[in-house]
Amino acid sequence: MGGSKNVYASVKAYSKRGKLLTKSDFQTLAESRDLEELMTRIKNTVYADAVADVQKPYTSLNIESALRSKLADIHYSIAKTSGNSGVLDAYYMKFIVSNLKQILKGKILGKTQEEIEAHVNLHAEELIKQRDIVIKALVAKDFEEAVASLNSVEFGEEIAKAATLYNEKKNIQIFDTYFDKILYQHLAGAMKNYSDKEATKIVSMDIDFYNILSVIRGKFWGLQDEQIQDLIIVTSPPAKELLGRMMSAATVRDAFNELSSTKYKDLVPQVENELDAIAEFERAFEMSIYNTSLRSFTKMFSFATIVGITKLTSFEIRNLAAIAFAVEQKIPTETTMSKLILPEE
């Protein structure tokens, strides 16, 4: 990446970092009595333009869709400013992968095209002129046809594998994980070209997060070792060895215990219930990625700040979408706030 472009992109990242919402901003939004009040409050933040075109009657879905469009604009702009960056391109793929996931899961569940469309936002694809890929899958008459429509795209093989495993196990979460693999594989490939230690720290944490959770969930779902192995992205011999030991562990708890001699030892959950332990670990790890992203701003003009702001804006939009859903469902404010990814006091 060119030096001057890097400097300019880093300055933009600092500017965005200064405009991130605070905990009290989120608290105010979460306290909204209904979506009407939430929209009024969002319009008093930097996201006023993002939701300006949302039509009444408001729903959490159409608010989230508008925010996703804004996030695509932010990430597209960061990537353009930085020049050609494989890491940022890989993070941008998340929009496309997420849409394809929604479409194929919708087809599995027998939803109509209209029902699926409500969960799909094509703005990110429009920005990079990749809309056709997603549309083909969307208009396919069923799951098999949608999978077949994707066989010529660069990750068609992984999608076919995901479909085969789904047909065998009938577990929609395994399907989800395969799609995540597509994203993290691209990220791992792109990371090899960077020497910025702080930037690669965030990216490698993301890949560790995916790998460790894939092993843990694979054990929880009762997958065979070779099926779990197929989900993993090997980045280094020590990582391969650790993941191998986790796979060989007798239980989910034993697999977690393998982390007690690693840098992630403080994230190991203490609860006995396996499902609760997985959820607790996922949240702790995401908080750790969030905090590492915040710390990336200690070194001005580094690529780390650009990766950091990409992560932080994603967390921010996710928080806002969670609040919209919670306000719509009348979930208590304290419950909502406890689920958000925010700076620790």
Short mmCIF file of C-alpha atoms in Angstrom, two decimals:
data_model
loop_
_atom_site.label_atom_id
_atom_site.label_comp_id
_atom_site.label_asym_id
_atom_site.label_seq_id
_atom_site.Cartn_x
_atom_site.Cartn_y
_atom_site.Cartn_z
CA MET A 1 0.00 0.00 0.00
CA GLY A 2 1.37 3.42 -0.98
CA GLY A 3 2.80 5.52 1.87
CA SER A 4 0.86 8.72 1.14
CA LYS A 5 -2.39 6.79 0.68
CA ASN A 6 -1.72 5.05 3.97
CA VAL A 7 -1.25 8.41 5.73
CA TYR A 8 -4.45 9.84 4.25
CA ALA A 9 -6.44 6.71 5.10
CA SER A 10 -5.04 6.74 8.64
CA VAL A 11 -6.06 10.39 9.11
CA LYS A 12 -9.58 9.42 7.97
CA ALA A 13 -9.53 6.50 10.41
CA TYR A 14 -8.61 8.85 13.30
CA SER A 15 -11.39 11.20 12.29
CA LYS A 16 -13.91 8.31 12.30
CA ARG A 17 -12.52 7.06 15.62
CA GLY A 18 -13.32 10.46 17.15
CA LYS A 19 -16.93 10.20 15.96
CA LEU A 20 -17.68 6.73 17.34
CA LEU A 21 -20.67 6.66 19.66
CA THR A 22 -20.03 6.58 23.41
CA LYS A 23 -21.53 4.21 25.96
CA SER A 24 -23.95 6.93 27.09
CA ASP A 25 -25.04 7.47 23.45
CA PHE A 26 -25.91 3.78 23.24
CA GLN A 27 -27.65 3.95 26.62
CA THR A 28 -29.83 6.85 25.39
CA LEU A 29 -30.72 4.94 22.22
CA ALA A 30 -31.46 1.72 24.13
CA GLU A 31 -33.82 3.61 26.47
CA SER A 32 -36.12 4.56 23.54
CA ARG A 33 -39.71 3.55 24.25
CA ASP A 34 -40.44 2.58 20.64
CA LEU A 35 -38.89 2.67 17.16
CA GLU A 36 -40.30 6.12 16.46
CA GLU A 37 -38.42 7.52 19.44
CA LEU A 38 -35.31 5.50 18.50
CA MET A 39 -35.35 7.00 14.99
CA THR A 40 -35.61 10.51 16.44
CA ARG A 41 -32.62 9.78 18.67
CA ILE A 42 -30.53 8.21 15.87
CA LYS A 43 -31.19 11.38 13.87
CA ASN A 44 -29.31 13.28 16.60
CA THR A 45 -26.16 11.21 15.95
CA VAL A 46 -23.65 10.88 13.10
CA TYR A 47 -26.04 8.31 11.61
CA ALA A 48 -28.75 10.88 10.82
CA ASP A 49 -28.06 10.69 7.06
CA ALA A 50 -27.93 6.90 7.15
CA VAL A 51 -31.53 6.58 8.38
CA ALA A 52 -32.95 9.66 6.62
CA ASP A 53 -34.71 7.58 3.95
CA VAL A 54 -36.15 4.89 6.21
CA GLN A 55 -39.90 4.82 5.61
CA LYS A 56 -42.68 4.41 8.15
CA PRO A 57 -43.91 2.08 9.56
CA TYR A 58 -40.49 1.59 11.11
CA THR A 59 -39.21 -1.93 11.71
CA SER A 60 -35.92 -3.09 13.18
CA LEU A 61 -35.22 -4.76 9.82
CA ASN A 62 -35.49 -1.62 7.71
CA ILE A 63 -33.48 0.40 10.24
CA GLU A 64 -30.76 -2.29 10.23
CA SER A 65 -30.77 -2.37 6.43
CA ALA A 66 -30.18 1.40 6.23
CA LEU A 67 -27.33 1.09 8.75
CA ARG A 68 -25.77 -1.79 6.77
CA SER A 69 -25.78 0.42 3.67
CA LYS A 70 -23.96 3.09 5.66
CA LEU A 71 -21.41 0.54 6.89
CA ALA A 72 -20.80 -0.62 3.29
CA ASP A 73 -20.20 3.04 2.32
CA ILE A 74 -17.75 3.48 5.21
CA HIS A 75 -15.80 0.29 4.42
CA TYR A 76 -15.81 0.96 0.68
CA SER A 77 -14.49 4.48 1.27
CA ILE A 78 -11.75 3.23 3.66
CA ALA A 79 -10.66 0.54 1.17
CA LYS A 80 -10.64 3.00 -1.77
CA THR A 81 -8.61 5.54 0.19
CA SER A 82 -6.05 2.90 1.20
CA GLY A 83 -5.42 1.70 -2.33
CA ASN A 84 -5.29 -2.01 -3.05
CA SER A 85 -5.46 -3.83 0.25
CA GLY A 86 -6.21 -7.54 0.27
CA VAL A 87 -7.08 -7.42 3.99
CA LEU A 88 -9.67 -4.67 3.53
CA ASP A 89 -11.08 -6.43 0.46
CA ALA A 90 -11.43 -9.61 2.53
CA TYR A 91 -13.29 -7.72 5.29
CA TYR A 92 -15.53 -6.17 2.62
CA MET A 93 -16.42 -9.68 1.41
CA LYS A 94 -18.33 -10.11 4.65
CA PHE A 95 -21.25 -8.17 3.13
CA ILE A 96 -21.51 -10.56 0.17
CA VAL A 97 -20.96 -13.70 2.23
CA SER A 98 -23.58 -12.57 4.73
CA ASN A 99 -26.16 -12.02 1.95
CA LEU A 100 -25.47 -15.40 0.35
CA LYS A 101 -25.78 -17.02 3.77
CA GLN A 102 -29.19 -15.37 4.32
CA ILE A 103 -30.40 -16.42 0.87
CA LEU A 104 -29.32 -20.04 1.10
CA LYS A 105 -30.61 -20.41 4.66
CA GLY A 106 -33.90 -18.91 3.49
CA LYS A 107 -34.07 -21.48 0.67
CA ILE A 108 -33.36 -24.31 3.14
CA LEU A 109 -36.23 -23.09 5.34
CA GLY A 110 -38.55 -22.86 2.34
CA LYS A 111 -39.01 -19.09 2.57
CA THR A 112 -40.37 -17.12 -0.40
CA GLN A 113 -38.18 -14.75 -2.39
CA GLU A 114 -40.02 -11.77 -0.81
CA GLU A 115 -39.38 -13.07 2.72
CA ILE A 116 -35.68 -13.57 1.96
CA GLU A 117 -35.35 -10.15 0.29
CA ALA A 118 -36.37 -8.45 3.55
CA HIS A 119 -33.08 -9.70 5.07
CA VAL A 120 -30.82 -8.90 2.11
CA ASN A 121 -29.23 -5.54 1.37
CA LEU A 122 -27.38 -5.32 -1.95
CA HIS A 123 -25.79 -1.89 -1.50
CA ALA A 124 -22.31 -3.35 -0.83
CA GLU A 125 -22.54 -5.46 -4.00
CA GLU A 126 -23.74 -2.46 -6.03
CA LEU A 127 -20.68 -0.45 -4.96
CA ILE A 128 -18.32 -3.08 -6.39
CA LYS A 129 -20.61 -4.15 -9.27
CA GLN A 130 -21.10 -7.71 -7.96
CA ARG A 131 -24.88 -7.64 -7.68
CA ASP A 132 -25.51 -10.39 -10.24
CA ILE A 133 -23.94 -13.16 -8.15
CA VAL A 134 -26.36 -12.57 -5.30
CA ILE A 135 -29.41 -11.97 -7.51
CA LYS A 136 -28.86 -15.32 -9.29
CA ALA A 137 -28.95 -17.16 -5.97
CA LEU A 138 -31.95 -15.12 -4.81
CA VAL A 139 -34.15 -15.90 -7.82
CA ALA A 140 -33.24 -19.63 -7.88
CA LYS A 141 -36.31 -21.80 -7.29
CA ASP A 142 -34.82 -23.80 -4.42
CA PHE A 143 -31.71 -24.52 -2.33
CA GLU A 144 -30.10 -26.91 -4.88
CA GLU A 145 -30.56 -24.47 -7.74
CA ALA A 146 -29.18 -21.59 -5.65
CA VAL A 147 -26.06 -23.62 -4.76
CA ALA A 148 -25.63 -24.62 -8.43
CA SER A 149 -25.90 -20.95 -9.50
CA LEU A 150 -22.82 -20.21 -7.39
CA ASN A 151 -20.57 -22.99 -8.72
CA SER A 152 -18.61 -20.63 -10.97
CA VAL A 153 -17.85 -18.00 -8.31
CA GLU A 154 -14.44 -18.07 -6.66
CA PHE A 155 -15.73 -19.79 -3.52
CA GLY A 156 -18.20 -22.10 -5.28
CA GLU A 157 -16.36 -25.22 -4.10
CA GLU A 158 -16.72 -24.25 -0.42
CA ILE A 159 -20.42 -23.52 -0.93
CA ALA A 160 -20.92 -26.96 -2.50
CA LYS A 161 -19.12 -28.54 0.50
CA ALA A 162 -21.33 -26.60 2.89
CA ALA A 163 -24.42 -27.84 1.05
CA THR A 164 -23.24 -31.46 1.18
CA LEU A 165 -22.51 -31.26 4.90
CA TYR A 166 -25.86 -29.58 5.52
CA ASN A 167 -27.71 -32.33 3.63
CA GLU A 168 -25.89 -34.89 5.75
CA LYS A 169 -26.22 -33.25 9.18
CA LYS A 170 -29.26 -31.01 8.64
CA ASN A 171 -27.59 -28.45 10.93
CA ILE A 172 -27.97 -24.90 9.64
CA GLN A 173 -25.20 -23.63 11.93
CA ILE A 174 -22.62 -25.88 10.22
CA PHE A 175 -23.71 -24.22 7.00
CA ASP A 176 -23.12 -20.83 8.63
CA THR A 177 -19.63 -21.84 9.69
CA TYR A 178 -18.64 -22.92 6.17
CA PHE A 179 -19.58 -19.49 4.89
CA ASP A 180 -17.50 -17.86 7.60
CA LYS A 181 -14.62 -20.07 6.46
CA ILE A 182 -14.77 -18.48 3.00
CA LEU A 183 -14.30 -15.06 4.56
CA TYR A 184 -11.51 -16.01 6.98
CA GLN A 185 -9.64 -17.97 4.31
CA HIS A 186 -9.41 -14.82 2.21
CA LEU A 187 -8.33 -12.87 5.28
CA ALA A 188 -5.58 -15.41 6.10
CA GLY A 189 -4.33 -15.31 2.51
CA ALA A 190 -4.25 -11.51 2.44
CA MET A 191 -2.55 -11.22 5.85
CA LYS A 192 0.62 -12.88 4.56
CA ASN A 193 1.46 -9.72 2.59
CA TYR A 194 1.62 -7.38 5.59
CA SER A 195 4.46 -6.56 7.92
CA ASP A 196 2.51 -4.17 10.20
CA LYS A 197 2.54 -6.12 13.50
CA GLU A 198 -0.39 -4.26 15.05
CA ALA A 199 -2.58 -4.75 11.98
CA THR A 200 -1.78 -8.44 11.69
CA LYS A 201 -2.49 -8.81 15.43
CA ILE A 202 -6.15 -7.85 14.84
CA VAL A 203 -6.46 -10.02 11.74
CA SER A 204 -4.81 -13.05 13.34
CA MET A 205 -7.11 -12.70 16.38
CA ASP A 206 -10.06 -12.79 13.99
CA ILE A 207 -8.73 -16.00 12.41
CA ASP A 208 -8.02 -17.56 15.83
CA PHE A 209 -11.57 -16.62 16.88
CA TYR A 210 -12.97 -18.43 13.85
CA ASN A 211 -10.73 -21.52 14.23
CA ILE A 212 -11.19 -22.01 17.97
CA LEU A 213 -14.95 -21.56 17.81
CA SER A 214 -15.19 -23.91 14.81
CA VAL A 215 -13.48 -26.67 16.81
CA ILE A 216 -15.57 -26.02 19.93
CA ARG A 217 -18.85 -25.86 18.01
CA GLY A 218 -17.87 -28.86 15.87
CA LYS A 219 -17.42 -30.92 19.04
CA PHE A 220 -20.70 -29.60 20.43
CA TRP A 221 -22.52 -30.59 17.21
CA GLY A 222 -20.97 -34.05 17.24
CA LEU A 223 -18.99 -33.66 14.01
CA GLN A 224 -16.27 -36.19 13.12
CA ASP A 225 -12.66 -34.99 13.51
CA GLU A 226 -12.15 -34.86 9.73
CA GLN A 227 -15.29 -32.71 9.34
CA ILE A 228 -13.97 -30.30 11.97
CA GLN A 229 -10.55 -30.38 10.30
CA ASP A 230 -12.23 -29.30 7.08
CA LEU A 231 -13.59 -26.17 8.77
CA ILE A 232 -10.21 -25.02 10.04
CA ILE A 233 -7.82 -22.58 8.37
CA VAL A 234 -4.24 -23.50 9.24
CA THR A 235 -1.99 -20.46 9.57
CA SER A 236 0.98 -21.75 11.60
CA PRO A 237 2.39 -25.00 13.10
CA PRO A 238 1.70 -23.94 16.73
CA ALA A 239 -1.92 -23.07 15.85
CA LYS A 240 -2.32 -26.40 14.05
CA GLU A 241 -0.95 -28.26 17.08
CA LEU A 242 -3.25 -26.44 19.53
CA LEU A 243 -6.34 -26.99 17.38
CA GLY A 244 -5.36 -30.67 17.02
CA ARG A 245 -5.21 -31.07 20.80
CA MET A 246 -8.58 -29.33 21.16
CA MET A 247 -10.09 -31.67 18.56
CA SER A 248 -8.74 -34.73 20.39
CA ALA A 249 -10.18 -33.57 23.73
CA ALA A 250 -12.93 -35.79 25.12
CA THR A 251 -15.43 -32.99 25.87
CA VAL A 252 -16.12 -29.34 25.08
CA ARG A 253 -14.85 -28.44 28.58
CA ASP A 254 -11.58 -30.34 27.97
CA ALA A 255 -11.20 -28.57 24.62
CA PHE A 256 -11.57 -25.19 26.37
CA ASN A 257 -9.00 -26.25 28.97
CA GLU A 258 -6.41 -26.66 26.19
CA LEU A 259 -6.47 -22.85 25.94
CA SER A 260 -5.33 -22.39 29.55
CA SER A 261 -1.66 -22.31 28.54
CA THR A 262 -2.20 -19.87 25.64
CA LYS A 263 -2.56 -16.07 25.35
CA TYR A 264 -6.34 -16.65 25.44
CA LYS A 265 -6.31 -18.27 28.89
CA ASP A 266 -8.27 -15.39 30.47
CA LEU A 267 -11.12 -15.94 28.02
CA VAL A 268 -11.77 -19.56 29.05
CA PRO A 269 -15.36 -19.72 30.39
CA GLN A 270 -16.02 -21.08 33.87
CA VAL A 271 -19.67 -22.10 33.46
CA GLU A 272 -20.49 -25.80 33.23
CA ASN A 273 -23.34 -25.71 30.69
CA GLU A 274 -21.73 -26.20 27.26
CA LEU A 275 -24.05 -23.88 25.34
CA ASP A 276 -23.61 -21.10 27.93
CA ALA A 277 -19.83 -21.67 27.94
CA ILE A 278 -19.65 -21.27 24.14
CA ALA A 279 -21.74 -18.06 24.24
CA GLU A 280 -19.64 -16.65 27.12
CA PHE A 281 -16.38 -17.47 25.31
CA GLU A 282 -17.63 -15.92 22.06
CA ARG A 283 -18.52 -12.69 23.82
CA ALA A 284 -15.22 -12.55 25.77
CA PHE A 285 -13.23 -13.11 22.58
CA GLU A 286 -15.15 -10.44 20.68
CA MET A 287 -14.55 -7.99 23.53
CA SER A 288 -10.85 -8.81 23.27
CA ILE A 289 -10.86 -8.14 19.49
CA TYR A 290 -12.75 -4.89 20.13
CA ASN A 291 -10.23 -3.74 22.75
CA THR A 292 -7.28 -4.66 20.48
CA SER A 293 -8.93 -2.61 17.71
CA LEU A 294 -9.24 0.36 20.09
CA ARG A 295 -5.56 0.05 21.01
CA SER A 296 -4.53 0.07 17.34
CA PHE A 297 -4.78 3.87 17.42
CA THR A 298 -1.66 4.27 19.56
CA LYS A 299 0.53 4.46 16.43
CA MET A 300 -0.39 7.23 14.01
CA PHE A 301 -0.27 6.60 10.24
CA SER A 302 -0.06 2.83 10.58
CA PHE A 303 -2.16 0.34 8.64
CA ALA A 304 -3.37 -0.96 12.02
CA THR A 305 -5.54 2.15 12.49
CA ILE A 306 -7.25 1.40 9.16
CA VAL A 307 -7.96 -2.22 10.11
CA GLY A 308 -8.96 -1.01 13.59
CA ILE A 309 -11.59 1.44 12.33
CA THR A 310 -12.96 -1.21 9.94
CA LYS A 311 -13.56 -3.48 12.96
CA LEU A 312 -14.84 -0.73 15.29
CA THR A 313 -17.41 0.60 12.80
CA SER A 314 -18.66 -2.98 12.26
CA PHE A 315 -19.16 -3.44 16.00
CA GLU A 316 -20.91 -0.06 16.19
CA ILE A 317 -23.44 -0.90 13.46
CA ARG A 318 -24.03 -4.30 15.05
CA ASN A 319 -24.74 -2.58 18.38
CA LEU A 320 -27.22 -0.20 16.71
CA ALA A 321 -28.99 -3.09 14.94
CA ALA A 322 -29.22 -4.97 18.26
CA ILE A 323 -30.76 -1.90 19.91
CA ALA A 324 -33.33 -1.52 17.11
CA PHE A 325 -34.35 -5.16 17.57
CA ALA A 326 -34.47 -4.83 21.37
CA VAL A 327 -36.59 -1.65 21.26
CA GLU A 328 -39.00 -3.31 18.82
CA GLN A 329 -39.27 -6.41 21.03
CA LYS A 330 -39.54 -4.36 24.26
CA ILE A 331 -36.44 -6.01 25.73
CA PRO A 332 -35.32 -4.27 28.98
CA THR A 333 -32.55 -1.68 28.54
CA GLU A 334 -30.17 -3.40 31.01
CA THR A 335 -30.44 -6.68 29.07
CA THR A 336 -29.75 -4.89 25.79
CA MET A 337 -26.76 -2.97 27.17
CA SER A 338 -25.26 -6.16 28.62
CA LYS A 339 -25.19 -7.73 25.14
CA LEU A 340 -23.48 -4.84 23.31
CA ILE A 341 -19.76 -4.73 22.53
CA LEU A 342 -18.67 -1.55 24.29
CA PRO A 343 -15.60 -0.12 26.06
CA GLU A 344 -15.26 -1.54 29.57
CA GLU A 345 -15.67 0.97 32.35
#
